[in-house]
Amino acid sequence: MSKNNTKGSQIKVVGSDENTAPKTRKIFNQRLLLLLLLLAAIGYIIWKFIPKGDKYDQKENDVVEATLNAKNPLLQLLEASETGIDFQNQIIETVTNNHATNINIFNGGGVAIADVNNDNLPDIYFVCSNGQNRLYLNEGNFKFKDITLSAGLASEEGFETAVAAADVNSDGFMDFYVCRAGPFENEERRNKLYINNGLASGGVTFTERSKEYGLDDISASTGACFFDGDGDGDLDLYLVNYPKDTKYATQITATASPNSTPVPDFNPKDTYDSDRYYRNDLNSAGAGSKKFTDVSKEVGIWNRRFGLSVSVSDLNRGWASGSLCWQRFSPTRPVVYKFR
């Protein structure tokens, strides 16, 4: 009786294995088929949407939304055919230049409004992040003329992110400071300073003189503001820089305070991480000397903040100015610097 039960039990087990094996193979085959279909779908997406070369036609991916008009609008949208302003900053991703290689690619360029020829009409200078900049001269009644090439302000190379307008050398004519960025530390990342040559030549022209002025900063810059930070009557420069290594955007290191409490370490990890403060020494600079001096550490501007913009105002109703810089990553809060 015992033998028969054991034998029967053995036969049952064998039968169970034989019935399970085909089911296991069937499940395995289904998973393999699903995996192959998934790989095929991924391959199709890559073939269809990823650029095949360093350049590709973006037009087929462009979508233009219809303009909505209010019944009684306070502002009216003027077309390029009416104003003469046809500037476009198209974000064109390539295999070598995309969000994976350049995290700020979608930030676009910048714009500055300044009277470049002292006719009391504000002119417009657009910065393009991947092409030619444009300067439009205001001819009145919302009519503008493109004088970019004759003015010497095309500046097509490099990844340009922002522009600041100011009378840097105090000669009565507005100048332009163009910020440039990108993941690579090369000459195309140096900022540019275009000094207005005045009207002696009969037209509006600019000369690039950043190296002469000591403002050819090679950090990845995202904003700039000229203001009198030390109250000596000339314009100094606060430059917002963006650390190229985003690893520390979410990874914050800490140091121990005197009472052993952890303190976040926001010191720069790289030479070009920190914002910069340049003091204007035009009045004291000798022949051949640079006209601006980097005194960032001296005034307490030594940080790693992932800044995107900067603005300056008299926040405490005194002569001292305050620089407000908004940070993109941790700590995500405005930072106010007091200048005395």
GROMACS .gro file of C-alpha atoms in nm:
model
  340
    1MET     CA    1   0.000   0.000   0.000
    2SER     CA    2   0.283   0.223   0.085
    3LYS     CA    3   0.460   0.134  -0.240
    4ASN     CA    4   0.157   0.205  -0.450
    5ASN     CA    5   0.102   0.544  -0.285
    6THR     CA    6   0.464   0.638  -0.332
    7LYS     CA    7   0.461   0.527  -0.691
    8GLY     CA    8   0.142   0.711  -0.758
    9SER     CA    9   0.283   1.019  -0.598
   10GLN     CA   10   0.589   0.996  -0.819
   11ILE     CA   11   0.378   0.960  -1.131
   12LYS     CA   12   0.174   1.266  -1.029
   13VAL     CA   13   0.484   1.478  -0.982
   14VAL     CA   14   0.623   1.377  -1.319
   15GLY     CA   15   0.291   1.456  -1.481
   16SER     CA   16   0.288   1.798  -1.314
   17ASP     CA   17   0.636   1.883  -1.451
   18GLU     CA   18   0.536   1.780  -1.801
   19ASN     CA   19   0.228   2.003  -1.790
   20THR     CA   20   0.416   2.305  -1.648
   21ALA     CA   21   0.706   2.309  -1.894
   22PRO     CA   22   0.504   2.413  -2.202
   23LYS     CA   23   0.334   2.689  -2.003
   24THR     CA   24   0.673   2.824  -1.890
   25ARG     CA   25   0.800   2.823  -2.248
   26LYS     CA   26   0.483   2.999  -2.363
   27ILE     CA   27   0.522   3.278  -2.104
   28PHE     CA   28   0.889   3.315  -2.196
   29ASN     CA   29   0.802   3.341  -2.567
   30GLN     CA   30   0.541   3.609  -2.495
   31ARG     CA   31   0.789   3.817  -2.295
   32LEU     CA   32   1.050   3.782  -2.566
   33LEU     CA   33   0.798   3.894  -2.827
   34LEU     CA   34   0.699   4.198  -2.618
   35LEU     CA   35   1.066   4.287  -2.568
   36LEU     CA   36   1.130   4.268  -2.942
   37LEU     CA   37   0.827   4.487  -3.013
   38LEU     CA   38   0.947   4.742  -2.756
   39LEU     CA   39   1.294   4.753  -2.910
   40ALA     CA   40   1.142   4.797  -3.254
   41ALA     CA   41   0.927   5.088  -3.129
   42ILE     CA   42   1.229   5.257  -2.970
   43GLY     CA   43   1.426   5.211  -3.291
   44TYR     CA   44   1.146   5.369  -3.493
   45ILE     CA   45   1.127   5.669  -3.260
   46ILE     CA   46   1.503   5.723  -3.284
   47TRP     CA   47   1.492   5.691  -3.664
   48LYS     CA   48   1.194   5.925  -3.696
   49PHE     CA   49   1.268   6.202  -3.449
   50ILE     CA   50   1.639   6.210  -3.363
   51PRO     CA   51   1.854   6.425  -3.598
   52LYS     CA   52   2.048   6.224  -3.857
   53GLY     CA   53   2.338   6.471  -3.870
   54ASP     CA   54   2.477   6.781  -3.705
   55LYS     CA   55   2.205   6.992  -3.866
   56TYR     CA   56   1.845   6.918  -3.951
   57ASP     CA   57   1.534   7.097  -4.066
   58GLN     CA   58   1.339   7.228  -3.768
   59LYS     CA   59   1.050   7.367  -3.974
   60GLU     CA   60   0.854   7.044  -3.977
   61ASN     CA   61   0.848   7.047  -3.595
   62ASP     CA   62   0.754   7.417  -3.560
   63VAL     CA   63   0.402   7.491  -3.438
   64VAL     CA   64   0.258   7.842  -3.462
   65GLU     CA   65  -0.032   7.911  -3.230
   66ALA     CA   66  -0.316   8.136  -3.338
   67THR     CA   67  -0.311   8.487  -3.189
   68LEU     CA   68  -0.607   8.565  -2.962
   69ASN     CA   69  -0.741   8.921  -2.985
   70ALA     CA   70  -0.925   9.099  -2.704
   71LYS     CA   71  -1.232   9.311  -2.783
   72ASN     CA   72  -1.076   9.629  -2.646
   73PRO     CA   73  -0.702   9.558  -2.613
   74LEU     CA   74  -0.472   9.795  -2.425
   75LEU     CA   75  -0.180   9.665  -2.631
   76GLN     CA   76  -0.176   9.585  -2.999
   77LEU     CA   77   0.042   9.326  -3.167
   78LEU     CA   78   0.223   9.471  -3.468
   79GLU     CA   79   0.340   9.240  -3.744
   80ALA     CA   80   0.695   9.232  -3.876
   81SER     CA   81   0.570   9.376  -4.205
   82GLU     CA   82   0.456   9.688  -4.015
   83THR     CA   83   0.757   9.742  -3.789
   84GLY     CA   84   1.047   9.595  -3.985
   85ILE     CA   85   1.144   9.376  -3.688
   86ASP     CA   86   1.169   9.021  -3.819
   87PHE     CA   87   1.415   8.875  -3.566
   88GLN     CA   88   1.368   8.512  -3.461
   89ASN     CA   89   1.557   8.307  -3.206
   90GLN     CA   90   1.496   7.949  -3.315
   91ILE     CA   91   1.614   7.679  -3.076
   92ILE     CA   92   1.781   7.425  -3.305
   93GLU     CA   93   1.903   7.108  -3.141
   94THR     CA   94   2.172   6.899  -3.305
   95VAL     CA   95   2.360   6.582  -3.216
   96THR     CA   96   2.639   6.790  -3.058
   97ASN     CA   97   2.427   7.078  -2.921
   98ASN     CA   98   2.117   6.974  -2.730
   99HIS     CA   99   1.968   6.972  -2.380
  100ALA     CA  100   2.190   6.681  -2.279
  101THR     CA  101   2.513   6.862  -2.372
  102ASN     CA  102   2.399   7.220  -2.297
  103ILE     CA  103   2.143   7.243  -2.015
  104ASN     CA  104   2.065   7.611  -2.089
  105ILE     CA  105   1.987   7.571  -2.459
  106PHE     CA  106   1.616   7.643  -2.408
  107ASN     CA  107   1.678   7.966  -2.215
  108GLY     CA  108   1.707   8.153  -2.543
  109GLY     CA  109   1.893   8.480  -2.595
  110GLY     CA  110   1.824   8.827  -2.463
  111VAL     CA  111   1.717   9.179  -2.560
  112ALA     CA  112   1.829   9.530  -2.468
  113ILE     CA  113   1.651   9.858  -2.541
  114ALA     CA  114   1.877  10.162  -2.561
  115ASP     CA  115   1.909  10.486  -2.756
  116VAL     CA  116   2.230  10.416  -2.947
  117ASN     CA  117   2.240  10.739  -3.153
  118ASN     CA  118   2.101  10.987  -2.896
  119ASP     CA  119   1.795  11.085  -3.100
  120ASN     CA  120   1.562  11.022  -2.804
  121LEU     CA  121   1.415  10.713  -2.971
  122PRO     CA  122   1.477  10.375  -2.805
  123ASP     CA  123   1.647  10.123  -3.034
  124ILE     CA  124   1.638   9.744  -2.992
  125TYR     CA  125   1.923   9.493  -2.983
  126PHE     CA  126   1.830   9.123  -2.995
  127VAL     CA  127   2.073   8.845  -2.899
  128CYS     CA  128   2.039   8.513  -3.080
  129SER     CA  129   2.155   8.198  -2.900
  130ASN     CA  130   2.252   8.018  -3.221
  131GLY     CA  131   2.278   8.275  -3.501
  132GLN     CA  132   2.312   8.641  -3.592
  133ASN     CA  133   2.219   8.912  -3.344
  134ARG     CA  134   2.016   9.208  -3.471
  135LEU     CA  135   2.022   9.582  -3.400
  136TYR     CA  136   1.711   9.773  -3.508
  137LEU     CA  137   1.731  10.152  -3.530
  138ASN     CA  138   1.412  10.330  -3.429
  139GLU     CA  139   1.297  10.565  -3.709
  140GLY     CA  140   0.983  10.674  -3.526
  141ASN     CA  141   0.615  10.577  -3.548
  142PHE     CA  142   0.703  10.210  -3.472
  143LYS     CA  143   0.922  10.180  -3.782
  144PHE     CA  144   1.263  10.014  -3.737
  145LYS     CA  145   1.561   9.964  -3.964
  146ASP     CA  146   1.803   9.673  -3.939
  147ILE     CA  147   2.154   9.823  -3.915
  148THR     CA  148   2.325   9.518  -3.766
  149LEU     CA  149   2.599   9.469  -4.025
  150SER     CA  150   2.689   9.836  -4.067
  151ALA     CA  151   2.700   9.876  -3.687
  152GLY     CA  152   2.928   9.572  -3.642
  153LEU     CA  153   2.697   9.387  -3.403
  154ALA     CA  154   2.624   9.060  -3.586
  155SER     CA  155   2.819   8.840  -3.340
  156GLU     CA  156   2.713   8.504  -3.484
  157GLU     CA  157   2.953   8.264  -3.309
  158GLY     CA  158   2.913   8.108  -2.965
  159PHE     CA  159   2.611   8.037  -2.745
  160GLU     CA  160   2.491   8.384  -2.640
  161THR     CA  161   2.250   8.410  -2.350
  162ALA     CA  162   2.190   8.773  -2.249
  163VAL     CA  163   2.281   9.137  -2.313
  164ALA     CA  164   2.312   9.445  -2.093
  165ALA     CA  165   2.306   9.803  -2.218
  166ALA     CA  166   2.501  10.075  -2.035
  167ASP     CA  167   2.730  10.370  -2.097
  168VAL     CA  168   3.030  10.172  -1.979
  169ASN     CA  169   3.299  10.432  -2.053
  170SER     CA  170   3.089  10.737  -1.962
  171ASP     CA  171   3.125  10.904  -2.304
  172GLY     CA  172   2.754  10.974  -2.346
  173PHE     CA  173   2.678  10.681  -2.578
  174MET     CA  174   2.521  10.348  -2.488
  175ASP     CA  175   2.732  10.030  -2.514
  176PHE     CA  176   2.638   9.660  -2.515
  177TYR     CA  177   2.778   9.374  -2.306
  178VAL     CA  178   2.692   9.029  -2.446
  179CYS     CA  179   2.697   8.722  -2.219
  180ARG     CA  180   2.798   8.384  -2.358
  181ALA     CA  181   2.781   8.035  -2.208
  182GLY     CA  182   2.809   7.669  -2.299
  183PRO     CA  183   2.960   7.351  -2.155
  184PHE     CA  184   3.308   7.398  -2.300
  185GLU     CA  185   3.578   7.632  -2.175
  186ASN     CA  186   3.694   7.791  -2.502
  187GLU     CA  187   3.726   8.128  -2.675
  188GLU     CA  188   3.365   8.114  -2.796
  189ARG     CA  189   3.254   8.134  -2.432
  190ARG     CA  190   3.424   8.468  -2.365
  191ASN     CA  191   3.183   8.755  -2.311
  192LYS     CA  192   3.189   9.051  -2.549
  193LEU     CA  193   3.186   9.424  -2.485
  194TYR     CA  194   3.076   9.642  -2.777
  195ILE     CA  195   3.179  10.004  -2.725
  196ASN     CA  196   2.977  10.268  -2.911
  197ASN     CA  197   3.206  10.474  -3.138
  198GLY     CA  198   2.975  10.775  -3.132
  199LEU     CA  199   2.856  10.962  -3.439
  200ALA     CA  200   3.187  11.103  -3.562
  201SER     CA  201   3.188  10.862  -3.856
  202GLY     CA  202   2.839  10.970  -3.961
  203GLY     CA  203   2.665  10.650  -3.855
  204VAL     CA  204   2.622  10.413  -3.561
  205THR     CA  205   2.916  10.174  -3.521
  206PHE     CA  206   3.053   9.959  -3.239
  207THR     CA  207   3.394   9.805  -3.165
  208GLU     CA  208   3.442   9.486  -2.962
  209ARG     CA  209   3.682   9.574  -2.676
  210SER     CA  210   3.615   9.323  -2.397
  211LYS     CA  211   3.980   9.214  -2.360
  212GLU     CA  212   4.103   9.573  -2.342
  213TYR     CA  213   3.851   9.650  -2.067
  214GLY     CA  214   3.922   9.329  -1.874
  215LEU     CA  215   3.567   9.200  -1.925
  216ASP     CA  216   3.633   8.904  -2.157
  217ASP     CA  217   3.513   8.668  -1.883
  218ILE     CA  218   3.521   8.301  -1.989
  219SER     CA  219   3.271   8.176  -1.730
  220ALA     CA  220   2.934   8.044  -1.848
  221SER     CA  221   2.742   8.370  -1.804
  222THR     CA  222   2.364   8.409  -1.798
  223GLY     CA  223   2.317   8.774  -1.703
  224ALA     CA  224   2.491   9.104  -1.633
  225CYS     CA  225   2.409   9.438  -1.474
  226PHE     CA  226   2.611   9.762  -1.468
  227PHE     CA  227   2.560   9.988  -1.165
  228ASP     CA  228   2.759  10.209  -0.931
  229GLY     CA  229   2.831   9.962  -0.653
  230ASP     CA  230   3.094  10.165  -0.467
  231GLY     CA  231   2.949  10.515  -0.505
  232ASP     CA  232   3.242  10.662  -0.698
  233GLY     CA  233   3.035  10.783  -0.992
  234ASP     CA  234   3.116  10.515  -1.251
  235LEU     CA  235   2.950  10.185  -1.343
  236ASP     CA  236   3.073   9.856  -1.199
  237LEU     CA  237   2.960   9.514  -1.321
  238TYR     CA  238   2.781   9.225  -1.152
  239LEU     CA  239   2.806   8.914  -1.368
  240VAL     CA  240   2.582   8.610  -1.313
  241ASN     CA  241   2.749   8.278  -1.396
  242TYR     CA  242   2.609   7.927  -1.425
  243PRO     CA  243   2.819   7.631  -1.305
  244LYS     CA  244   2.881   7.395  -1.595
  245ASP     CA  245   2.876   7.085  -1.372
  246THR     CA  246   2.512   7.037  -1.265
  247LYS     CA  247   2.600   6.747  -1.037
  248TYR     CA  248   2.588   6.981  -0.739
  249ALA     CA  249   2.244   7.111  -0.832
  250THR     CA  250   2.092   6.833  -0.623
  251GLN     CA  251   2.400   6.716  -0.433
  252ILE     CA  252   2.485   6.958  -0.152
  253THR     CA  253   2.801   6.902   0.049
  254ALA     CA  254   2.830   7.021   0.407
  255THR     CA  255   3.097   7.128   0.653
  256ALA     CA  256   3.091   7.126   1.033
  257SER     CA  257   3.031   7.453   1.216
  258PRO     CA  258   3.204   7.535   1.549
  259ASN     CA  259   2.911   7.375   1.735
  260SER     CA  260   2.929   7.065   1.508
  261THR     CA  261   2.611   7.159   1.321
  262PRO     CA  262   2.630   7.074   0.947
  263VAL     CA  263   2.651   7.387   0.728
  264PRO     CA  264   2.580   7.369   0.352
  265ASP     CA  265   2.892   7.429   0.145
  266PHE     CA  266   2.813   7.661  -0.144
  267ASN     CA  267   3.172   7.745  -0.229
  268PRO     CA  268   3.269   7.709  -0.596
  269LYS     CA  269   3.379   7.363  -0.709
  270ASP     CA  270   3.535   7.499  -1.027
  271THR     CA  271   3.732   7.813  -1.112
  272TYR     CA  272   3.441   7.956  -1.312
  273ASP     CA  273   3.147   7.853  -1.092
  274SER     CA  274   3.110   8.180  -0.902
  275ASP     CA  275   2.939   8.501  -1.003
  276ARG     CA  276   3.178   8.791  -1.056
  277TYR     CA  277   3.198   9.153  -0.944
  278TYR     CA  278   3.414   9.381  -1.159
  279ARG     CA  279   3.514   9.721  -1.023
  280ASN     CA  280   3.532  10.005  -1.274
  281ASP     CA  281   3.886  10.151  -1.266
  282LEU     CA  282   3.859  10.360  -1.584
  283ASN     CA  283   3.951  10.681  -1.404
  284SER     CA  284   4.262  10.533  -1.242
  285ALA     CA  285   4.381  10.281  -1.503
  286GLY     CA  286   4.709  10.372  -1.666
  287ALA     CA  287   4.801  10.328  -2.030
  288GLY     CA  288   4.777   9.963  -2.128
  289SER     CA  289   4.605   9.867  -1.801
  290LYS     CA  290   4.274   9.687  -1.791
  291LYS     CA  291   3.987   9.917  -1.710
  292PHE     CA  292   3.790   9.676  -1.491
  293THR     CA  293   3.926   9.471  -1.199
  294ASP     CA  294   3.782   9.145  -1.068
  295VAL     CA  295   3.734   9.205  -0.693
  296SER     CA  296   3.475   8.932  -0.637
  297LYS     CA  297   3.635   8.774  -0.331
  298GLU     CA  298   3.711   9.111  -0.177
  299VAL     CA  299   3.345   9.218  -0.180
  300GLY     CA  300   3.207   8.875  -0.079
  301ILE     CA  301   3.086   8.752  -0.418
  302TRP     CA  302   3.216   8.395  -0.410
  303ASN     CA  303   2.940   8.140  -0.458
  304ARG     CA  304   2.793   7.851  -0.654
  305ARG     CA  305   2.432   7.946  -0.711
  306PHE     CA  306   2.310   7.847  -1.062
  307GLY     CA  307   2.190   8.202  -1.127
  308LEU     CA  308   1.969   8.302  -1.419
  309SER     CA  309   1.931   8.679  -1.391
  310VAL     CA  310   2.023   8.986  -1.189
  311SER     CA  311   1.862   9.321  -1.120
  312VAL     CA  312   1.976   9.616  -0.911
  313SER     CA  313   1.783   9.870  -0.705
  314ASP     CA  314   1.822  10.089  -0.398
  315LEU     CA  315   1.645   9.859  -0.154
  316ASN     CA  316   1.732  10.033   0.172
  317ARG     CA  317   1.667  10.398   0.078
  318GLY     CA  318   2.032  10.488   0.094
  319TRP     CA  319   2.316  10.528  -0.150
  320ALA     CA  320   2.409  10.162  -0.131
  321SER     CA  321   2.266   9.937  -0.403
  322GLY     CA  322   2.131   9.585  -0.375
  323SER     CA  323   2.178   9.313  -0.633
  324LEU     CA  324   1.901   9.057  -0.655
  325CYS     CA  325   1.990   8.729  -0.820
  326TRP     CA  326   1.735   8.449  -0.866
  327GLN     CA  327   1.872   8.100  -0.837
  328ARG     CA  328   1.744   7.805  -1.038
  329PHE     CA  329   1.862   7.520  -0.818
  330SER     CA  330   1.909   7.475  -0.442
  331PRO     CA  331   1.881   7.703  -0.260
  332THR     CA  332   1.587   7.820  -0.475
  333ARG     CA  333   1.550   8.166  -0.328
  334PRO     CA  334   1.655   8.522  -0.412
  335VAL     CA  335   1.993   8.633  -0.281
  336VAL     CA  336   2.041   8.997  -0.188
  337TYR     CA  337   2.384   9.155  -0.176
  338LYS     CA  338   2.439   9.493  -0.010
  339PHE     CA  339   2.705   9.716  -0.161
  340ARG     CA  340   2.857   9.992   0.047
   0.00000   0.00000   0.00000
